[in-house]
mmCIF file of C-alpha atoms and ligand atoms in Angstrom:
data_model
loop_
_atom_site.group_PDB
_atom_site.id
_atom_site.type_symbol
_atom_site.label_atom_id
_atom_site.label_comp_id
_atom_site.label_asym_id
_atom_site.label_seq_id
_atom_site.Cartn_x
_atom_site.Cartn_y
_atom_site.Cartn_z
ATOM 1 C CA MET O 1 30.874 -133.856 -64.934
ATOM 2 C CA ALA O 2 33.013 -132.986 -67.987
ATOM 3 C CA PRO O 3 33.951 -129.305 -68.252
ATOM 4 C CA ALA O 4 32.311 -127.158 -70.943
ATOM 5 C CA ALA O 5 34.631 -126.135 -73.787
ATOM 6 C CA ALA O 6 35.196 -122.513 -72.701
ATOM 7 C CA SER O 7 36.201 -123.520 -69.195
ATOM 8 C CA ARG O 8 38.462 -126.418 -70.067
ATOM 9 C CA ILE O 9 41.819 -124.974 -69.043
ATOM 10 C CA ALA O 10 42.932 -125.652 -65.474
ATOM 11 C CA VAL O 11 46.040 -123.875 -64.197
ATOM 12 C CA ILE O 12 47.691 -125.536 -61.212
ATOM 13 C CA THR O 13 50.448 -123.831 -59.224
ATOM 14 C CA GLY O 14 52.972 -125.960 -57.369
ATOM 15 C CA ALA O 15 52.381 -128.881 -59.721
ATOM 16 C CA SER O 16 55.936 -130.206 -59.367
ATOM 17 C CA SER O 17 55.134 -132.320 -56.299
ATOM 18 C CA GLY O 18 52.588 -133.461 -53.735
ATOM 19 C CA ILE O 19 49.021 -132.176 -53.860
ATOM 20 C CA GLY O 20 49.602 -130.053 -56.974
ATOM 21 C CA ALA O 21 50.938 -132.961 -59.023
ATOM 22 C CA ALA O 22 48.099 -135.245 -57.871
ATOM 23 C CA THR O 23 45.537 -132.544 -58.700
ATOM 24 C CA ALA O 24 47.025 -132.103 -62.166
ATOM 25 C CA ARG O 25 46.686 -135.835 -62.851
ATOM 26 C CA GLN O 26 43.093 -135.934 -61.597
ATOM 27 C CA LEU O 27 41.884 -132.805 -63.409
ATOM 28 C CA ALA O 28 43.517 -134.014 -66.622
ATOM 29 C CA ALA O 29 41.706 -137.332 -66.249
ATOM 30 C CA ALA O 30 38.462 -135.365 -65.689
ATOM 31 C CA GLY O 31 38.882 -133.713 -69.099
ATOM 32 C CA TYR O 32 40.693 -130.456 -68.355
ATOM 33 C CA ARG O 33 43.669 -129.220 -70.346
ATOM 34 C CA VAL O 34 46.013 -128.781 -67.418
ATOM 35 C CA VAL O 35 48.720 -126.138 -67.263
ATOM 36 C CA LEU O 36 51.371 -127.145 -64.753
ATOM 37 C CA THR O 37 53.423 -124.446 -63.072
ATOM 38 C CA ALA O 38 56.192 -124.498 -60.463
ATOM 39 C CA ARG O 39 59.796 -123.328 -60.294
ATOM 40 C CA ARG O 40 61.324 -126.742 -61.091
ATOM 41 C CA LYS O 41 60.890 -127.006 -64.826
ATOM 42 C CA ASP O 42 62.267 -130.554 -65.185
ATOM 43 C CA ARG O 43 59.637 -131.938 -62.828
ATOM 44 C CA ILE O 44 56.614 -130.257 -64.397
ATOM 45 C CA GLU O 45 57.844 -131.167 -67.886
ATOM 46 C CA ALA O 46 58.169 -134.809 -66.848
ATOM 47 C CA LEU O 47 54.660 -134.755 -65.367
ATOM 48 C CA ALA O 48 53.220 -133.088 -68.474
ATOM 49 C CA GLU O 49 54.830 -135.816 -70.574
ATOM 50 C CA GLU O 50 53.332 -138.506 -68.338
ATOM 51 C CA ILE O 51 49.847 -136.956 -68.568
ATOM 52 C CA ASN O 52 50.058 -136.533 -72.344
ATOM 53 C CA ALA O 53 51.277 -140.126 -72.721
ATOM 54 C CA ALA O 54 48.145 -141.231 -70.849
ATOM 55 C CA GLY O 55 46.039 -139.600 -73.573
ATOM 56 C CA HIS O 56 45.179 -136.408 -71.682
ATOM 57 C CA GLN O 57 46.330 -132.827 -72.298
ATOM 58 C CA ALA O 58 49.028 -131.048 -70.300
ATOM 59 C CA ALA O 59 51.549 -128.261 -70.754
ATOM 60 C CA ALA O 60 54.322 -127.087 -68.413
ATOM 61 C CA TYR O 61 55.342 -123.504 -67.651
ATOM 62 C CA ALA O 62 58.129 -122.694 -65.190
ATOM 63 C CA LEU O 63 56.935 -119.943 -62.860
ATOM 64 C CA ASP O 64 57.869 -118.436 -59.515
ATOM 65 C CA ILE O 65 54.549 -117.123 -58.195
ATOM 66 C CA THR O 66 56.296 -114.469 -56.101
ATOM 67 C CA ASP O 67 57.667 -112.847 -59.266
ATOM 68 C CA ARG O 68 54.827 -110.544 -60.298
ATOM 69 C CA ALA O 69 56.287 -109.604 -63.663
ATOM 70 C CA ALA O 70 56.716 -113.276 -64.568
ATOM 71 C CA VAL O 71 53.161 -114.057 -63.421
ATOM 72 C CA ASP O 72 51.755 -111.214 -65.544
ATOM 73 C CA GLU O 73 53.731 -112.446 -68.541
ATOM 74 C CA PHE O 74 52.389 -115.989 -67.967
ATOM 75 C CA ALA O 75 48.801 -114.688 -67.831
ATOM 76 C CA THR O 76 49.055 -113.087 -71.271
ATOM 77 C CA ALA O 77 48.983 -116.616 -72.754
ATOM 78 C CA PHE O 78 45.312 -117.053 -71.777
ATOM 79 C CA LYS O 79 42.066 -115.585 -73.078
ATOM 80 C CA THR O 80 40.010 -117.916 -70.915
ATOM 81 C CA VAL O 81 40.782 -120.130 -67.936
ATOM 82 C CA GLY O 82 38.222 -122.409 -66.309
ATOM 83 C CA VAL O 83 40.006 -123.351 -63.115
ATOM 84 C CA LEU O 84 42.882 -121.893 -61.144
ATOM 85 C CA VAL O 85 44.218 -124.068 -58.338
ATOM 86 C CA ASN O 86 46.340 -121.917 -56.022
ATOM 87 C CA ASN O 87 48.271 -124.759 -54.462
ATOM 88 C CA ALA O 88 51.895 -123.570 -54.350
ATOM 89 C CA GLY O 89 52.974 -122.797 -50.827
ATOM 90 C CA GLY O 90 54.220 -124.429 -47.693
ATOM 91 C CA ALA O 91 55.827 -124.039 -44.293
ATOM 92 C CA LEU O 92 59.323 -123.033 -43.204
ATOM 93 C CA GLY O 93 60.513 -123.863 -39.706
ATOM 94 C CA ALA O 94 58.685 -124.723 -36.490
ATOM 95 C CA ASP O 95 60.360 -122.408 -34.018
ATOM 96 C CA PRO O 96 58.419 -120.627 -31.286
ATOM 97 C CA VAL O 97 57.487 -116.987 -31.709
ATOM 98 C CA ALA O 98 60.213 -116.048 -29.223
ATOM 99 C CA SER O 99 62.985 -117.299 -31.500
ATOM 100 C CA ALA O 100 61.516 -117.779 -35.005
ATOM 101 C CA ASP O 101 63.388 -116.395 -37.998
ATOM 102 C CA PRO O 102 61.535 -113.303 -39.342
ATOM 103 C CA GLU O 103 62.912 -114.041 -42.813
ATOM 104 C CA GLN O 104 61.107 -117.406 -42.832
ATOM 105 C CA TRP O 105 57.878 -115.678 -41.773
ATOM 106 C CA ARG O 106 58.340 -113.166 -44.592
ATOM 107 C CA GLN O 107 58.975 -115.927 -47.138
ATOM 108 C CA MET O 108 55.913 -117.884 -46.041
ATOM 109 C CA TYR O 109 53.746 -114.786 -46.388
ATOM 110 C CA GLU O 110 55.315 -114.022 -49.739
ATOM 111 C CA THR O 111 54.669 -117.499 -51.175
ATOM 112 C CA ASN O 112 51.353 -118.521 -49.604
ATOM 113 C CA VAL O 113 49.642 -115.132 -49.632
ATOM 114 C CA ILE O 114 51.259 -112.754 -52.125
ATOM 115 C CA GLY O 115 51.925 -115.614 -54.557
ATOM 116 C CA THR O 116 48.254 -116.612 -54.446
ATOM 117 C CA LEU O 117 47.264 -112.951 -54.798
ATOM 118 C CA ASN O 118 49.586 -112.489 -57.797
ATOM 119 C CA VAL O 119 48.269 -115.445 -59.778
ATOM 120 C CA THR O 120 44.640 -114.824 -58.854
ATOM 121 C CA GLN O 121 44.783 -111.160 -59.874
ATOM 122 C CA ALA O 122 46.570 -111.966 -63.110
ATOM 123 C CA LEU O 123 44.134 -114.718 -64.179
ATOM 124 C CA LEU O 124 40.862 -113.233 -62.893
ATOM 125 C CA PRO O 125 40.020 -111.591 -66.248
ATOM 126 C CA ALA O 126 40.507 -114.940 -68.053
ATOM 127 C CA LEU O 127 38.507 -116.797 -65.389
ATOM 128 C CA THR O 128 35.689 -114.280 -65.795
ATOM 129 C CA ALA O 129 35.894 -114.462 -69.597
ATOM 130 C CA SER O 130 35.362 -118.245 -69.444
ATOM 131 C CA GLY O 131 31.809 -117.589 -68.223
ATOM 132 C CA ASP O 132 32.293 -120.294 -65.587
ATOM 133 C CA GLY O 133 35.493 -119.862 -63.613
ATOM 134 C CA THR O 134 36.638 -121.441 -60.377
ATOM 135 C CA VAL O 135 39.398 -120.192 -58.116
ATOM 136 C CA VAL O 136 40.611 -122.821 -55.664
ATOM 137 C CA VAL O 137 42.672 -121.732 -52.677
ATOM 138 C CA LEU O 138 44.640 -124.423 -50.856
ATOM 139 C CA SER O 139 44.778 -123.064 -47.342
ATOM 140 C CA SER O 140 45.095 -125.466 -44.426
ATOM 141 C CA THR O 141 43.576 -126.297 -41.066
ATOM 142 C CA ALA O 142 46.427 -123.961 -40.015
ATOM 143 C CA GLY O 143 44.201 -121.255 -41.477
ATOM 144 C CA PHE O 144 41.726 -121.736 -38.625
ATOM 145 C CA ALA O 145 43.615 -122.604 -35.446
ATOM 146 C CA THR O 146 47.151 -122.276 -34.219
ATOM 147 C CA TYR O 147 49.638 -124.657 -32.620
ATOM 148 C CA GLU O 148 52.951 -124.193 -30.827
ATOM 149 C CA GLY O 149 55.777 -123.661 -33.279
ATOM 150 C CA GLY O 150 53.342 -122.950 -36.093
ATOM 151 C CA GLY O 151 53.049 -119.164 -35.766
ATOM 152 C CA GLY O 152 54.516 -118.031 -39.083
ATOM 153 C CA TYR O 153 52.777 -120.685 -41.181
ATOM 154 C CA VAL O 154 49.504 -120.323 -39.287
ATOM 155 C CA ALA O 155 49.587 -116.551 -39.767
ATOM 156 C CA ALA O 156 50.172 -116.956 -43.511
ATOM 157 C CA LYS O 157 47.406 -119.559 -43.885
ATOM 158 C CA HIS O 158 44.966 -117.370 -41.911
ATOM 159 C CA ALA O 159 45.767 -114.608 -44.402
ATOM 160 C CA GLU O 160 45.191 -116.963 -47.333
ATOM 161 C CA HIS O 161 41.813 -117.907 -45.840
ATOM 162 C CA VAL O 162 40.931 -114.216 -45.584
ATOM 163 C CA LEU O 163 41.990 -113.684 -49.194
ATOM 164 C CA ALA O 164 39.554 -116.415 -50.301
ATOM 165 C CA GLU O 165 36.679 -115.135 -48.147
ATOM 166 C CA THR O 166 37.160 -111.521 -49.222
ATOM 167 C CA LEU O 167 37.451 -112.363 -52.910
ATOM 168 C CA ARG O 168 34.187 -114.344 -52.741
ATOM 169 C CA LEU O 169 32.401 -111.290 -51.326
ATOM 170 C CA GLU O 170 33.921 -108.931 -53.855
ATOM 171 C CA ILE O 171 33.215 -110.889 -57.050
ATOM 172 C CA VAL O 172 29.737 -112.159 -56.255
ATOM 173 C CA GLY O 173 27.576 -111.594 -59.331
ATOM 174 C CA THR O 174 30.412 -112.491 -61.706
ATOM 175 C CA PRO O 175 30.656 -116.001 -63.187
ATOM 176 C CA VAL O 176 33.548 -116.986 -60.904
ATOM 177 C CA ARG O 177 33.288 -119.004 -57.709
ATOM 178 C CA VAL O 178 35.852 -119.272 -54.944
ATOM 179 C CA VAL O 179 36.498 -122.638 -53.316
ATOM 180 C CA GLU O 180 38.764 -123.053 -50.320
ATOM 181 C CA VAL O 181 40.203 -126.464 -49.469
ATOM 182 C CA ALA O 182 41.774 -126.726 -46.026
ATOM 183 C CA PRO O 183 43.607 -129.998 -45.407
ATOM 184 C CA GLY O 184 44.940 -131.242 -42.105
ATOM 185 C CA MET O 185 47.851 -133.670 -42.043
ATOM 186 C CA VAL O 186 48.828 -134.786 -45.548
ATOM 187 C CA LYS O 187 51.861 -137.006 -46.042
ATOM 188 C CA THR O 188 53.520 -135.661 -49.179
ATOM 189 C CA GLU O 189 57.107 -136.356 -50.023
ATOM 190 C CA GLU O 190 58.370 -132.772 -49.660
ATOM 191 C CA PHE O 191 56.154 -130.664 -47.362
ATOM 192 C CA ALA O 192 57.749 -131.615 -44.017
ATOM 193 C CA LEU O 193 61.228 -131.941 -45.550
ATOM 194 C CA THR O 194 60.995 -128.390 -46.877
ATOM 195 C CA ARG O 195 59.706 -127.193 -43.523
ATOM 196 C CA PHE O 196 62.729 -128.650 -41.722
ATOM 197 C CA GLY O 197 65.342 -127.653 -44.292
ATOM 198 C CA GLY O 198 65.891 -131.218 -45.541
ATOM 199 C CA ASP O 199 66.213 -132.809 -42.056
ATOM 200 C CA GLU O 200 64.688 -136.269 -42.677
ATOM 201 C CA GLU O 201 64.492 -137.223 -39.014
ATOM 202 C CA LYS O 202 62.498 -134.129 -38.056
ATOM 203 C CA ALA O 203 60.299 -134.531 -41.121
ATOM 204 C CA ALA O 204 59.528 -138.173 -40.282
ATOM 205 C CA LYS O 205 58.441 -137.196 -36.737
ATOM 206 C CA VAL O 206 55.527 -135.200 -38.151
ATOM 207 C CA TYR O 207 53.856 -138.429 -39.303
ATOM 208 C CA ALA O 208 55.310 -140.822 -36.667
ATOM 209 C CA GLY O 209 52.780 -143.414 -35.531
ATOM 210 C CA VAL O 210 49.915 -141.940 -37.576
ATOM 211 C CA ALA O 211 48.369 -144.965 -39.240
ATOM 212 C CA GLU O 212 46.955 -143.209 -42.260
ATOM 213 C CA PRO O 213 47.700 -139.551 -42.852
ATOM 214 C CA LEU O 214 45.925 -138.082 -45.878
ATOM 215 C CA THR O 215 47.671 -138.604 -49.215
ATOM 216 C CA ALA O 216 48.088 -136.049 -51.990
ATOM 217 C CA ASP O 217 45.475 -138.032 -53.929
ATOM 218 C CA ASP O 218 42.942 -137.704 -51.103
ATOM 219 C CA VAL O 219 43.210 -133.915 -51.270
ATOM 220 C CA ALA O 220 43.258 -133.857 -55.079
ATOM 221 C CA ASP O 221 40.056 -135.884 -54.942
ATOM 222 C CA THR O 222 38.303 -133.219 -52.836
ATOM 223 C CA ILE O 223 39.553 -130.468 -55.177
ATOM 224 C CA SER O 224 38.372 -132.368 -58.262
ATOM 225 C CA TRP O 225 34.990 -133.001 -56.667
ATOM 226 C CA ALA O 226 34.516 -129.323 -55.763
ATOM 227 C CA VAL O 227 35.465 -127.960 -59.188
ATOM 228 C CA THR O 228 33.318 -130.465 -61.078
ATOM 229 C CA ARG O 229 30.072 -129.468 -59.289
ATOM 230 C CA PRO O 230 27.574 -127.638 -61.545
ATOM 231 C CA PRO O 231 28.616 -123.977 -62.027
ATOM 232 C CA HIS O 232 25.952 -122.549 -59.690
ATOM 233 C CA VAL O 233 27.152 -124.714 -56.791
ATOM 234 C CA ASN O 234 29.885 -122.992 -54.762
ATOM 235 C CA ILE O 235 31.654 -125.204 -52.259
ATOM 236 C CA ASP O 236 32.906 -122.387 -50.021
ATOM 237 C CA LEU O 237 35.134 -124.427 -47.761
ATOM 238 C CA LEU O 238 36.157 -128.029 -47.396
ATOM 239 C CA VAL O 239 38.068 -129.030 -44.267
ATOM 240 C CA VAL O 240 39.606 -132.459 -44.712
ATOM 241 C CA ARG O 241 41.672 -134.336 -42.146
ATOM 242 C CA PRO O 242 42.742 -137.926 -41.615
ATOM 243 C CA ARG O 243 40.503 -139.852 -39.215
ATOM 244 C CA ALA O 244 43.431 -140.015 -36.777
ATOM 245 C CA GLN O 245 43.517 -136.222 -36.461
ATOM 246 C CA ALA O 246 40.794 -134.480 -34.459
ATOM 247 C CA SER O 247 42.486 -131.061 -34.432
ATOM 248 C CA ASN O 248 45.855 -129.544 -35.275
ATOM 249 C CA THR O 249 47.118 -130.643 -31.873
ATOM 250 C CA LYS O 250 45.052 -133.785 -31.201
ATOM 251 C CA VAL O 251 46.532 -136.590 -33.276
ATOM 252 C CA HIS O 252 46.238 -140.287 -32.509
ATOM 253 C CA ARG O 253 49.641 -141.989 -32.793
ATOM 254 C CA GLU O 254 50.114 -145.746 -32.457
ATOM 255 C CA GLN O 255 52.965 -146.611 -30.068
HETATM 256 N N1 NAP N 1 51.217 -131.471 -46.668
HETATM 257 C C1 NAP N 1 50.396 -130.993 -45.739
HETATM 258 O O1 NAP N 1 50.310 -131.529 -44.619
HETATM 259 C C2 NAP N 1 49.520 -129.800 -46.027
HETATM 260 C C3 NAP N 1 48.435 -129.561 -45.194
HETATM 261 C C4 NAP N 1 47.616 -128.466 -45.417
HETATM 262 C C5 NAP N 1 47.875 -127.621 -46.469
HETATM 263 N N2 NAP N 1 48.937 -127.848 -47.289
HETATM 264 C C6 NAP N 1 49.171 -126.899 -48.357
HETATM 265 O O2 NAP N 1 48.977 -127.557 -49.594
HETATM 266 C C7 NAP N 1 49.842 -126.996 -50.589
HETATM 267 C C8 NAP N 1 50.675 -128.107 -51.213
HETATM 268 O O3 NAP N 1 51.340 -128.822 -50.188
HETATM 269 P P1 NAP N 1 52.191 -130.145 -50.480
HETATM 270 O O4 NAP N 1 52.136 -130.973 -49.256
HETATM 271 O O5 NAP N 1 51.822 -130.726 -51.776
HETATM 272 O O6 NAP N 1 53.659 -129.491 -50.520
HETATM 273 P P2 NAP N 1 54.928 -129.744 -51.440
HETATM 274 O O7 NAP N 1 54.971 -131.143 -51.921
HETATM 275 O O8 NAP N 1 56.075 -129.191 -50.669
HETATM 276 O O9 NAP N 1 54.615 -128.823 -52.705
HETATM 277 C C9 NAP N 1 54.743 -127.435 -52.686
HETATM 278 C C10 NAP N 1 54.683 -126.962 -54.121
HETATM 279 O O10 NAP N 1 54.753 -125.543 -54.131
HETATM 280 C C11 NAP N 1 55.677 -125.132 -55.132
HETATM 281 N N3 NAP N 1 56.236 -123.826 -54.770
HETATM 282 C C12 NAP N 1 56.795 -123.451 -53.604
HETATM 283 N N4 NAP N 1 57.192 -122.170 -53.682
HETATM 284 C C13 NAP N 1 56.869 -121.738 -54.935
HETATM 285 C C14 NAP N 1 57.044 -120.514 -55.637
HETATM 286 N N5 NAP N 1 57.638 -119.452 -55.063
HETATM 287 N N6 NAP N 1 56.592 -120.426 -56.909
HETATM 288 C C15 NAP N 1 56.001 -121.480 -57.496
HETATM 289 N N7 NAP N 1 55.812 -122.662 -56.902
HETATM 290 C C16 NAP N 1 56.254 -122.779 -55.627
HETATM 291 C C17 NAP N 1 56.730 -126.241 -55.140
HETATM 292 O O11 NAP N 1 57.361 -126.320 -56.426
HETATM 293 P P3 NAP N 1 58.816 -125.781 -56.798
HETATM 294 O O12 NAP N 1 59.687 -125.990 -55.596
HETATM 295 O O13 NAP N 1 59.201 -126.609 -57.972
HETATM 296 O O14 NAP N 1 58.597 -124.338 -57.143
HETATM 297 C C18 NAP N 1 55.846 -127.470 -54.963
HETATM 298 O O15 NAP N 1 55.332 -127.911 -56.199
HETATM 299 C C19 NAP N 1 50.659 -125.916 -49.871
HETATM 300 O O16 NAP N 1 50.044 -124.668 -50.061
HETATM 301 C C20 NAP N 1 50.576 -126.333 -48.409
HETATM 302 O O17 NAP N 1 50.762 -125.232 -47.543
HETATM 303 C C21 NAP N 1 49.759 -128.936 -47.096
#
């Protein structure tokens, strides 16, 4: 379903790679004017150029979502916003609680939770003003169950889940819906690399033997589907995993 004029702008955080970039391409193709944000300006500018060259509409805006002043400044550019996809985030490290780096835990909370809070708070007036706004929160299956070595990321994603659930309760009656998308294993080019500080061998092990992990496009597809439902339909939560993954810790790997 094509978006109505007042709700045509879709802001996507973390659009410089993976799920965010795929979502930007898909929402642009669905008729949204996409606003791509991330810290790496060169990458979002290149993606905006690609989307515009394909005949769709995109603009790039370099933004660190943990910088509240910068987020507030960014938000002043918008009177109305139809869709906000809170996608920026990720994991750092996989050490057990006994030896994990508290700074990594802090950073994960700062990016996944406070970053999502910052952008959501700043754009909520514009989402409301659109008369038909959608806030998407990219949590994770880590937002629902833990696994060894996952403590800091799992804690942050649980908090992001709570942010989504609480916001939905608090703004009921306004023309804004809150959609949470919780993916399991998605093979994106940077997620595991970032988690392991650029260690390619450790990153590759995450997906070793898994025939078909989800792709960024698979997740973007679920996001696009949820936001293009008629305005009165609120998809509260979508949990999406590859067939080879039955839980965070039960993954089928070919030998
Ligand atoms: N891959 C998975 O298996 C998986 C599973 C479940 C959930 N998720 C979640 O899905 C989301 C996207 O994951 P992905 O796999 O696409 O990861 P990714 O490729 O590593 O992308 C992360 C994005 O977040 C942006 N980002 C990070 N910190 C930021 C900050 N402070 N300010 C602004 N942007 C920031 C990065 O851009 P810059 O570095 O340019 O700022 C990048 O565009 C994350 O929230 C992740 O936790 C991923």
